[in-house]
Amino acid sequence: MLLGVNIDHVATLRNARGGIEPDVLMAARICKECNVASITTHLREDRRHIKDKDVEEIRKLPRVRLNLEMAMTKEMQDIALRIRPHAVCIVPEKRQEVTTEGGLDVEGQLKWAIEFTKPLLEKNIEVSFFIDPDVHQISAVSKTGAPFIELHTGRYSEAFGTEGEERVFDELKGAAIFAQNFGLKVNAGHGLNYQNVKRMHEIPNLVELNIGHSIISRAVFVGLEQAIKEMKTLVETIPLS
Ligand code: PXP
């Protein structure tokens, strides 16, 4: 499995004072030095953390794979077609939410999802839909032409260590296998941390995990490089059973 690092919360901290520290581009460079598989940023409609300039600057870094998370709006489609990130992950967005609370309803807006995806694929941008582990949503994505889904691991992360963990984990695993049987490649993310990430190895053929909050939180104490290296080891090393 590969690790993609989401650096949105470096920008959250920067924006708290409205200045230039901590520098998002420096965070991207450290990610690059740690050889992460991709750098993820979510350009939200309200620009609450990452700004357009951040995305443009990260895109210009050589040998960095940029995964741009964005809502399924015309504004974001235009930005992606102009900036041409290596990948986009299409997410739902509500202004009031603290973070991306659930997966996107692709089934309920399939026609727009197909129209949205087509020009991106034509520009060789890899497209992924961020969805809940739900068979209806998976089959909807399989009709869009997008090669990837990213499974929302929020419910699993919340249930980790509780009575409900096994049931939620089985749902996640079943959804990943179901999607792979449709020919989709499967990423996962949201709420993963240094403890709950280990079970992701029990899910076959996951390609990449996108992790942000726990890495940036740990970086406050041990530094970003160390925090990434520790997570990278957990993600890339198959544990001995
Ligand atoms: N994947 C997607 C699609 C997300 O929206 C987020 C949160 O922005 C993440 C992964 C990372 O979640 P976390 O910050 O909880 O690790």
PDB file of N, CA and C in Angstrom, residues 59 62 71 74 108 129 138 148 161 164 182 190-191 196 200 203 209 219-220 223 225 228 232 240:
ATOM      1  N   ARG A  59       1.682  22.192  -7.634  1.00  0.00           N
ATOM      2  CA  ARG A  59       1.639  21.564  -8.970  1.00  0.00           C
ATOM      3  C   ARG A  59       2.951  21.776  -9.727  1.00  0.00           C
ATOM      4  N   PRO A  62       8.662  19.767  -9.136  1.00  0.00           N
ATOM      5  CA  PRO A  62       8.987  18.604  -9.963  1.00  0.00           C
ATOM      6  C   PRO A  62       8.859  17.298  -9.176  1.00  0.00           C
ATOM      7  N   ALA A  71     -14.943  19.586  -4.868  1.00  0.00           N
ATOM      8  CA  ALA A  71     -16.376  19.319  -5.027  1.00  0.00           C
ATOM      9  C   ALA A  71     -16.695  19.177  -6.514  1.00  0.00           C
ATOM     10  N   LYS A  74     -18.782  23.186 -11.386  1.00  0.00           N
ATOM     11  CA  LYS A  74     -18.188  23.673 -12.628  1.00  0.00           C
ATOM     12  C   LYS A  74     -16.900  24.470 -12.315  1.00  0.00           C
ATOM     13  N   GLY A 108     -27.168   9.481  -7.101  1.00  0.00           N
ATOM     14  CA  GLY A 108     -28.225  10.494  -7.198  1.00  0.00           C
ATOM     15  C   GLY A 108     -27.929  11.598  -8.209  1.00  0.00           C
ATOM     16  N   PHE A 129     -13.724   8.890  -7.017  1.00  0.00           N
ATOM     17  CA  PHE A 129     -14.883   9.404  -6.276  1.00  0.00           C
ATOM     18  C   PHE A 129     -14.785   8.945  -4.824  1.00  0.00           C
ATOM     19  N   ILE A 138     -20.948   2.327  -5.427  1.00  0.00           N
ATOM     20  CA  ILE A 138     -19.853   1.702  -6.186  1.00  0.00           C
ATOM     21  C   ILE A 138     -20.308   1.413  -7.619  1.00  0.00           C
ATOM     22  N   PHE A 148     -10.963   4.974 -10.273  1.00  0.00           N
ATOM     23  CA  PHE A 148     -10.731   4.811  -8.827  1.00  0.00           C
ATOM     24  C   PHE A 148     -11.950   5.187  -7.998  1.00  0.00           C
ATOM     25  N   GLY A 161     -11.965   0.054  18.069  1.00  0.00           N
ATOM     26  CA  GLY A 161     -11.830  -0.176  19.511  1.00  0.00           C
ATOM     27  C   GLY A 161     -13.155  -0.294  20.239  1.00  0.00           C
ATOM     28  N   GLY A 164     -18.684  -2.080  17.856  1.00  0.00           N
ATOM     29  CA  GLY A 164     -19.140  -2.016  16.459  1.00  0.00           C
ATOM     30  C   GLY A 164     -18.022  -2.174  15.436  1.00  0.00           C
ATOM     31  N   PHE A 182     -15.655  -4.973  -9.928  1.00  0.00           N
ATOM     32  CA  PHE A 182     -16.153  -4.110 -11.009  1.00  0.00           C
ATOM     33  C   PHE A 182     -14.999  -3.550 -11.832  1.00  0.00           C
ATOM     34  N   HIS A 190      -9.705   8.910   5.587  1.00  0.00           N
ATOM     35  CA  HIS A 190     -10.481   9.746   6.502  1.00  0.00           C
ATOM     36  C   HIS A 190     -10.472   9.159   7.916  1.00  0.00           C
ATOM     37  N   GLY A 191      -9.885   9.926   8.808  1.00  0.00           N
ATOM     38  CA  GLY A 191      -9.869   9.523  10.213  1.00  0.00           C
ATOM     39  C   GLY A 191      -8.847   8.440  10.529  1.00  0.00           C
ATOM     40  N   ASN A 196      -5.392   2.782  14.109  1.00  0.00           N
ATOM     41  CA  ASN A 196      -6.416   2.106  13.283  1.00  0.00           C
ATOM     42  C   ASN A 196      -5.957   1.810  11.851  1.00  0.00           C
ATOM     43  N   MET A 200      -5.890  -1.814   7.766  1.00  0.00           N
ATOM     44  CA  MET A 200      -6.065  -1.629   6.320  1.00  0.00           C
ATOM     45  C   MET A 200      -5.323  -2.717   5.537  1.00  0.00           C
ATOM     46  N   ILE A 203      -7.413  -5.617   4.201  1.00  0.00           N
ATOM     47  CA  ILE A 203      -8.263  -5.413   3.016  1.00  0.00           C
ATOM     48  C   ILE A 203      -7.397  -5.636   1.783  1.00  0.00           C
ATOM     49  N   LEU A 209      -3.588   5.004   0.734  1.00  0.00           N
ATOM     50  CA  LEU A 209      -4.336   5.592   1.847  1.00  0.00           C
ATOM     51  C   LEU A 209      -4.014   7.079   1.881  1.00  0.00           C
ATOM     52  N   ALA A 219       3.021  15.671  13.840  1.00  0.00           N
ATOM     53  CA  ALA A 219       4.136  16.534  13.425  1.00  0.00           C
ATOM     54  C   ALA A 219       4.378  17.673  14.410  1.00  0.00           C
ATOM     55  N   VAL A 220       3.329  18.100  15.102  1.00  0.00           N
ATOM     56  CA  VAL A 220       3.488  19.174  16.093  1.00  0.00           C
ATOM     57  C   VAL A 220       4.509  18.750  17.153  1.00  0.00           C
ATOM     58  N   GLY A 223       7.836  16.605  14.528  1.00  0.00           N
ATOM     59  CA  GLY A 223       8.278  17.134  13.239  1.00  0.00           C
ATOM     60  C   GLY A 223       7.604  16.386  12.092  1.00  0.00           C
ATOM     61  N   GLU A 225       8.701  15.411   9.095  1.00  0.00           N
ATOM     62  CA  GLU A 225       9.438  14.318   8.460  1.00  0.00           C
ATOM     63  C   GLU A 225       9.276  13.015   9.259  1.00  0.00           C
ATOM     64  N   ILE A 228       5.693  11.618   9.085  1.00  0.00           N
ATOM     65  CA  ILE A 228       5.421  10.955   7.797  1.00  0.00           C
ATOM     66  C   ILE A 228       6.132   9.599   7.754  1.00  0.00           C
ATOM     67  N   LYS A 232       4.445   6.115   7.097  1.00  0.00           N
ATOM     68  CA  LYS A 232       4.831   5.432   5.858  1.00  0.00           C
ATOM     69  C   LYS A 232       5.215   3.975   6.170  1.00  0.00           C
ATOM     70  N   LEU A 240       3.708  -8.751  10.200  1.00  0.00           N
ATOM     71  CA  LEU A 240       3.789 -10.213  10.362  1.00  0.00           C
ATOM     72  C   LEU A 240       2.565 -10.649  11.137  1.00  0.00           C
TER      73      LEU A 240
END
